[in-house]
XYZ file of N, CA and C in Angstrom:
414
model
N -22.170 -14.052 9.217
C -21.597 -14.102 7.892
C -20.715 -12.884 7.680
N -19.498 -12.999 7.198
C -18.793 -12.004 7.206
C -19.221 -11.317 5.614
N -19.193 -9.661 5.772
C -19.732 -8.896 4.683
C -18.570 -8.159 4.236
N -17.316 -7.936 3.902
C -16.345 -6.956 3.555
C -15.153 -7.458 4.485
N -14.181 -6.780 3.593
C -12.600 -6.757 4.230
C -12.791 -5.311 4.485
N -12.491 -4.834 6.039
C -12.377 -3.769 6.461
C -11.018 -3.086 6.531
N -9.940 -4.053 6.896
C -9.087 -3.455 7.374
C -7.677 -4.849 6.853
N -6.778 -3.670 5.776
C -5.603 -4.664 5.643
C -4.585 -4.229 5.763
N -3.455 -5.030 6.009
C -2.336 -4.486 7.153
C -1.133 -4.241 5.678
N -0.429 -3.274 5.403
C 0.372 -3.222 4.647
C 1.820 -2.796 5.860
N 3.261 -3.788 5.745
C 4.401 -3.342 6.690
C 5.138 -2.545 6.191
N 5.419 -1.304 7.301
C 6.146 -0.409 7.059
C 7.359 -0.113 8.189
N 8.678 0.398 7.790
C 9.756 0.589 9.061
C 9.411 1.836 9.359
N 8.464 2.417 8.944
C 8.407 4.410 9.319
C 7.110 4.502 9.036
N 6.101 4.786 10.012
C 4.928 5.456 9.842
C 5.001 6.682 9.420
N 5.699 7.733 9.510
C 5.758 8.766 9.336
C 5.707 8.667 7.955
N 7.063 8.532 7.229
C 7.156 7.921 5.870
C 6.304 7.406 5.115
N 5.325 6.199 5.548
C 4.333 5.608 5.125
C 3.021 6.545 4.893
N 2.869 7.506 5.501
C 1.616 8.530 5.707
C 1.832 9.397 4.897
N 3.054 9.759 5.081
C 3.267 11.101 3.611
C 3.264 10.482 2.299
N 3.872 9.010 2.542
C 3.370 8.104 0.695
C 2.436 8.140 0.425
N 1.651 7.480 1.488
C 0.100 7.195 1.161
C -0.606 7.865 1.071
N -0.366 9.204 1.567
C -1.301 10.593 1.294
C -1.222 11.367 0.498
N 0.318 11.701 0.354
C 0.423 12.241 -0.728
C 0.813 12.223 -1.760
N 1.491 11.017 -2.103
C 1.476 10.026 -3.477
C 0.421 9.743 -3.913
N -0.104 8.617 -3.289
C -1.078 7.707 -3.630
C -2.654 8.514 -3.371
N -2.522 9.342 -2.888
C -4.365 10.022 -1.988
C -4.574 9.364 -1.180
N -4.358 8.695 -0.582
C -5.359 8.098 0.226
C -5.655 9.435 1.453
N -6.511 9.371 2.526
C -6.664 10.096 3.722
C -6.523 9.427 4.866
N -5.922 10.197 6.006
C -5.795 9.742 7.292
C -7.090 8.935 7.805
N -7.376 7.683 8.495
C -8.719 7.196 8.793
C -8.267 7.197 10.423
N -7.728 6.925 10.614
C -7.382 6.660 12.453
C -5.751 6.859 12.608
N -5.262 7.792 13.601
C -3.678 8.023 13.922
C -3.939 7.919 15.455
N -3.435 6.727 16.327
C -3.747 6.870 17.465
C -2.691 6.109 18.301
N -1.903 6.644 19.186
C -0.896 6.038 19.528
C -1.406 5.620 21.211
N -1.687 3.826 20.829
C -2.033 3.024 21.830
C -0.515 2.379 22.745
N 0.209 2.962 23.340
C 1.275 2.943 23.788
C 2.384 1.647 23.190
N 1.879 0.510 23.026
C 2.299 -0.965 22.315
C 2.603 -0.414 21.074
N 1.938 0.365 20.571
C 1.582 0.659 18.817
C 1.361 2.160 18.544
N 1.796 2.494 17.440
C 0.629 3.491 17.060
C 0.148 3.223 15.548
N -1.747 3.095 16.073
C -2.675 3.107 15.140
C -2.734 3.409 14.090
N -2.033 3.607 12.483
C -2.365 4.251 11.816
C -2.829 3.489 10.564
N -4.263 3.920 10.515
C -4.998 3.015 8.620
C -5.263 5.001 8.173
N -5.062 4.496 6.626
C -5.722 5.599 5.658
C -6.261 4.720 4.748
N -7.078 5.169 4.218
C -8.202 4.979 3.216
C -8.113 5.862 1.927
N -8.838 5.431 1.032
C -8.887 5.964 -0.438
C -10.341 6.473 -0.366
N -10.443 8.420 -0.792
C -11.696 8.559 -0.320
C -12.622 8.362 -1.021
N -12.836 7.243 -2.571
C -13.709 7.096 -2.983
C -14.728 5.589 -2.157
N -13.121 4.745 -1.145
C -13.784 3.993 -0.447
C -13.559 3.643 1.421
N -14.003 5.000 1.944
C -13.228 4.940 3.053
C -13.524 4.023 3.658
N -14.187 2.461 3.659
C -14.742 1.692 4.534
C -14.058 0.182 4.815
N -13.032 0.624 3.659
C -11.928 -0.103 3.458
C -10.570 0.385 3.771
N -9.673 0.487 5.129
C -8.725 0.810 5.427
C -7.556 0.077 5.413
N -6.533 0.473 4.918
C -4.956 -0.082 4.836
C -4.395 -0.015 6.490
N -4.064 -0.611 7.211
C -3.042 -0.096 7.982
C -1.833 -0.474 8.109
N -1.317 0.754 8.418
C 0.057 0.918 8.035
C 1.264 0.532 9.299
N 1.310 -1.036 9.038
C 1.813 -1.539 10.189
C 3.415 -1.359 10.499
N 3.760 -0.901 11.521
C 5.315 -0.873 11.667
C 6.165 -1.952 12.243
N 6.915 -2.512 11.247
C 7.296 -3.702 11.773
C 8.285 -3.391 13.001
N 8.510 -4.138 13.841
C 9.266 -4.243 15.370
C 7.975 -3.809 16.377
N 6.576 -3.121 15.922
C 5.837 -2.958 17.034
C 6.041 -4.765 17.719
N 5.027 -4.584 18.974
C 4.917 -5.736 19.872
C 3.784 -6.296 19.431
N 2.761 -5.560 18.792
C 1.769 -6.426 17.977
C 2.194 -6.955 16.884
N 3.016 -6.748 16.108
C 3.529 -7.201 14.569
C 4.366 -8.505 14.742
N 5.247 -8.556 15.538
C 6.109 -9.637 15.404
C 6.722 -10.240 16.840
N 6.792 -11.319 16.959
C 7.063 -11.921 18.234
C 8.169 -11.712 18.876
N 9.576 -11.639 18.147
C 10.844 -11.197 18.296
C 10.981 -10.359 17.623
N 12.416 -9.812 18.296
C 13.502 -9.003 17.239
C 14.084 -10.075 15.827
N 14.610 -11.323 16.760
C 14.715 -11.739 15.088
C 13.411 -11.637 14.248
N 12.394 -12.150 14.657
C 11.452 -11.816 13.439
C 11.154 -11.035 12.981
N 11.003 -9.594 13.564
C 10.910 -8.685 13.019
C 12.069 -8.073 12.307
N 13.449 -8.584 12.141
C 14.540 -8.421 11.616
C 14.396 -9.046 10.031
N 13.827 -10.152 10.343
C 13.104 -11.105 8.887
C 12.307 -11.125 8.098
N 11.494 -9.776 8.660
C 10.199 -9.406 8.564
C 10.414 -8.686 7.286
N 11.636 -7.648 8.253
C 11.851 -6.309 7.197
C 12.172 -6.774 6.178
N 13.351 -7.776 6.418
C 14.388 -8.106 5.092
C 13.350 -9.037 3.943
N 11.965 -9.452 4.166
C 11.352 -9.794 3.170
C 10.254 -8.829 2.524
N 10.022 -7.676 3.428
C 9.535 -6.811 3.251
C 10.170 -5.995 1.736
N 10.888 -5.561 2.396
C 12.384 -5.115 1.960
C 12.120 -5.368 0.261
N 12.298 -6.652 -0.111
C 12.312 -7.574 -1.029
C 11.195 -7.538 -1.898
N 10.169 -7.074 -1.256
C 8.728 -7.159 -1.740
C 7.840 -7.846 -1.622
N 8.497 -9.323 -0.769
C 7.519 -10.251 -0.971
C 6.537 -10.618 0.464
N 6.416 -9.648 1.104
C 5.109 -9.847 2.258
C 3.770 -8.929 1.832
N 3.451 -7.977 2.291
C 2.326 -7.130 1.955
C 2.450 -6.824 0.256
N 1.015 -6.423 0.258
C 1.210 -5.362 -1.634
C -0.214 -5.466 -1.711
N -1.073 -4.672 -2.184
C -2.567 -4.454 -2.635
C -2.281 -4.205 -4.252
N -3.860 -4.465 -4.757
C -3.974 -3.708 -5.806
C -4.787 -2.860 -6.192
N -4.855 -1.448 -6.489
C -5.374 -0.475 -6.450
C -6.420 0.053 -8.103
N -7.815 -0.511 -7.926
C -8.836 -0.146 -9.047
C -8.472 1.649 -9.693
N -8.602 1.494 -11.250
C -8.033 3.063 -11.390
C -9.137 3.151 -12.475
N -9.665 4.112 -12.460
C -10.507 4.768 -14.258
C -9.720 4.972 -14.568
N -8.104 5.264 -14.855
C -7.130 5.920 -15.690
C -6.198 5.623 -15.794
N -5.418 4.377 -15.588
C -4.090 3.661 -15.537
C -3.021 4.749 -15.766
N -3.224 5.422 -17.410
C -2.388 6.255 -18.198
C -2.030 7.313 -17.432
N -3.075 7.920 -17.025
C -3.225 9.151 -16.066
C -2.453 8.932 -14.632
N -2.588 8.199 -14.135
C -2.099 7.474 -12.576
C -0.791 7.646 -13.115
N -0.559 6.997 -13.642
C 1.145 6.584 -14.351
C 2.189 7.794 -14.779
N 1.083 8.720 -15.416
C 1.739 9.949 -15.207
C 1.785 11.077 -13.771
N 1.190 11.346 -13.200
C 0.905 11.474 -12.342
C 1.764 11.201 -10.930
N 1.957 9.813 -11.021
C 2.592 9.526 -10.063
C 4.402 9.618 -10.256
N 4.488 8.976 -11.765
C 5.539 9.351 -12.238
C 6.472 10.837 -12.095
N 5.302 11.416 -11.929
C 5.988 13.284 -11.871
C 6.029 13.395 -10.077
N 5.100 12.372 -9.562
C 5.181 12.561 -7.875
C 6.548 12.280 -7.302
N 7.506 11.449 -8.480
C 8.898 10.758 -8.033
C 8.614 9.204 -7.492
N 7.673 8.820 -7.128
C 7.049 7.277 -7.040
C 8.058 6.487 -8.071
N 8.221 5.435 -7.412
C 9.306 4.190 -8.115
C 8.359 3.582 -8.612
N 8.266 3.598 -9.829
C 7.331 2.495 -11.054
C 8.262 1.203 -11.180
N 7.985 -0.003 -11.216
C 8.574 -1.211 -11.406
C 7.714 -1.740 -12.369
N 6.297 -1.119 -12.938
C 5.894 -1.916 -14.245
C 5.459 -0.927 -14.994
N 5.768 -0.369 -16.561
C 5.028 0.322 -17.368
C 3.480 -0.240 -17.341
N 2.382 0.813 -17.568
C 1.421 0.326 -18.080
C 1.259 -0.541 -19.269
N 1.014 -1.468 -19.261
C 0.666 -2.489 -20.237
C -0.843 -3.089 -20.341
N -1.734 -3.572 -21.536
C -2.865 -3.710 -21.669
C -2.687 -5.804 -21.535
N -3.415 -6.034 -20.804
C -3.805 -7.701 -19.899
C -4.668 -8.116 -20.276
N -5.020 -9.012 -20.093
C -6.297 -9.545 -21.132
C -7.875 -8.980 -19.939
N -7.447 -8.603 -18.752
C -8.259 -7.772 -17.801
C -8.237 -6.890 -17.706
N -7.371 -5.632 -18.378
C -7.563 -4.431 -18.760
C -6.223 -3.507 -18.794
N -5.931 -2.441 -18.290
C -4.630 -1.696 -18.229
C -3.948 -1.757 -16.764
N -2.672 -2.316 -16.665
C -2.185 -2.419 -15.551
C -0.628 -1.845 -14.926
N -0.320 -1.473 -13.894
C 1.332 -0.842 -14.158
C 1.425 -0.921 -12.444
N 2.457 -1.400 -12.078
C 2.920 -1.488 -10.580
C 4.131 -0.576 -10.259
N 3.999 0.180 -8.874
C 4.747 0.588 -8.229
C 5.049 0.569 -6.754
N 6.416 0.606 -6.269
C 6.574 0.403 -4.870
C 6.537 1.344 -3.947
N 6.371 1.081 -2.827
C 6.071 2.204 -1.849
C 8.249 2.735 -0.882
N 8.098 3.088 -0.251
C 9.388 3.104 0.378
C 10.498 2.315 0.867
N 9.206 1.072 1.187
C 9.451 0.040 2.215
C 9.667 -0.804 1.148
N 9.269 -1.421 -0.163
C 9.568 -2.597 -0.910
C 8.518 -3.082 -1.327
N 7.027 -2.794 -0.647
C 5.942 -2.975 -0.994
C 5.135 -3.032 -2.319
N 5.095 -3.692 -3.194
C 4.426 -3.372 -4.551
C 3.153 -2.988 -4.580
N 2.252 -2.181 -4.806
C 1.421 -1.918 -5.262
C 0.684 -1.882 -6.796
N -0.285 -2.484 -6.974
C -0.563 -2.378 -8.175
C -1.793 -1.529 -8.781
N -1.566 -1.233 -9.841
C -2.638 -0.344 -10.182
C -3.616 -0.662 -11.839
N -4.859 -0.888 -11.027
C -5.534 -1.960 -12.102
C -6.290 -0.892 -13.324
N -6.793 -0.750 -14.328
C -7.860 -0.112 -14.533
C -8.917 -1.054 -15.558
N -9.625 -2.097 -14.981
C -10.518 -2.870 -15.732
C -11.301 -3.053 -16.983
N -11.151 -4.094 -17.376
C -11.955 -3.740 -18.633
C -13.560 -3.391 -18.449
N -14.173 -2.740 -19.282
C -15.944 -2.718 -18.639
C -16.653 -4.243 -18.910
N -17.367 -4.660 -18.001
C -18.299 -5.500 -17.888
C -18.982 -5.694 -18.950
């Protein structure tokens, strides 16, 4: 029986790029950087849940995409926004929003209140949306 999502693939054209977003925008921490010659390895995690890792896939590796055209198609929907994107649980929507706002992070949604609680999206380098939830209480 499967127990948890361990590991989800968000596409990126620059690991490098992607690691300094995700670390130091967003927090997350390095979980594995390992360059398996085909690839290099890289998930970070959020350290309130490191058991759940992002990885930060580079599109044109030989694991990601079958061709160059596809991985050419890859980007350009990437690009766009519409392949990868998570959404990210917050105690503080307001706080995040500022926060990230002063980090220089591209916001594409003000915080606004949902009938599920406070919510506001932003993109990563690559086109990626991310969202950032903060729930109503139970």
């Amino acid at each position: 029986m499967f127990t948890d999502i361990a590991i989800t693939p968000m596409y990126v054209t620059d690991q490098d790029q992607a690691l300094e977003f995700y670390t130091q925008r967003l927090g997350f921490v390095v979980d594995t950087d390992v360059d398996l010659g085909n690839m290099r390895w890289l998930t970070v995690a959020l350290p309130a849940a490191p058991e759940r890792m992002v990885l930060l896939q580079r599109i044109g590796d030989a694991t990601a995409t079958a061709s160059p055209d596809t991985a050419d198609a890859l980007r350009e929907l990437t690009e766009q926004g519409t392949t990868s994107w998570m959404i990210l649980a917050s105690d503080d929507v307001d706080a995040d929003h500022v926060r990230l706002r002063d980090a220089g992070v591209e916001i594409i949604e003000e915080p606004s209140t949902r009938p599920y609680g406070r919510d506001m999206a932003v993109r990563d380098p690559f086109g990626n949306q991310v969202r950032i939830t903060q729930y109503l209480p139970e």
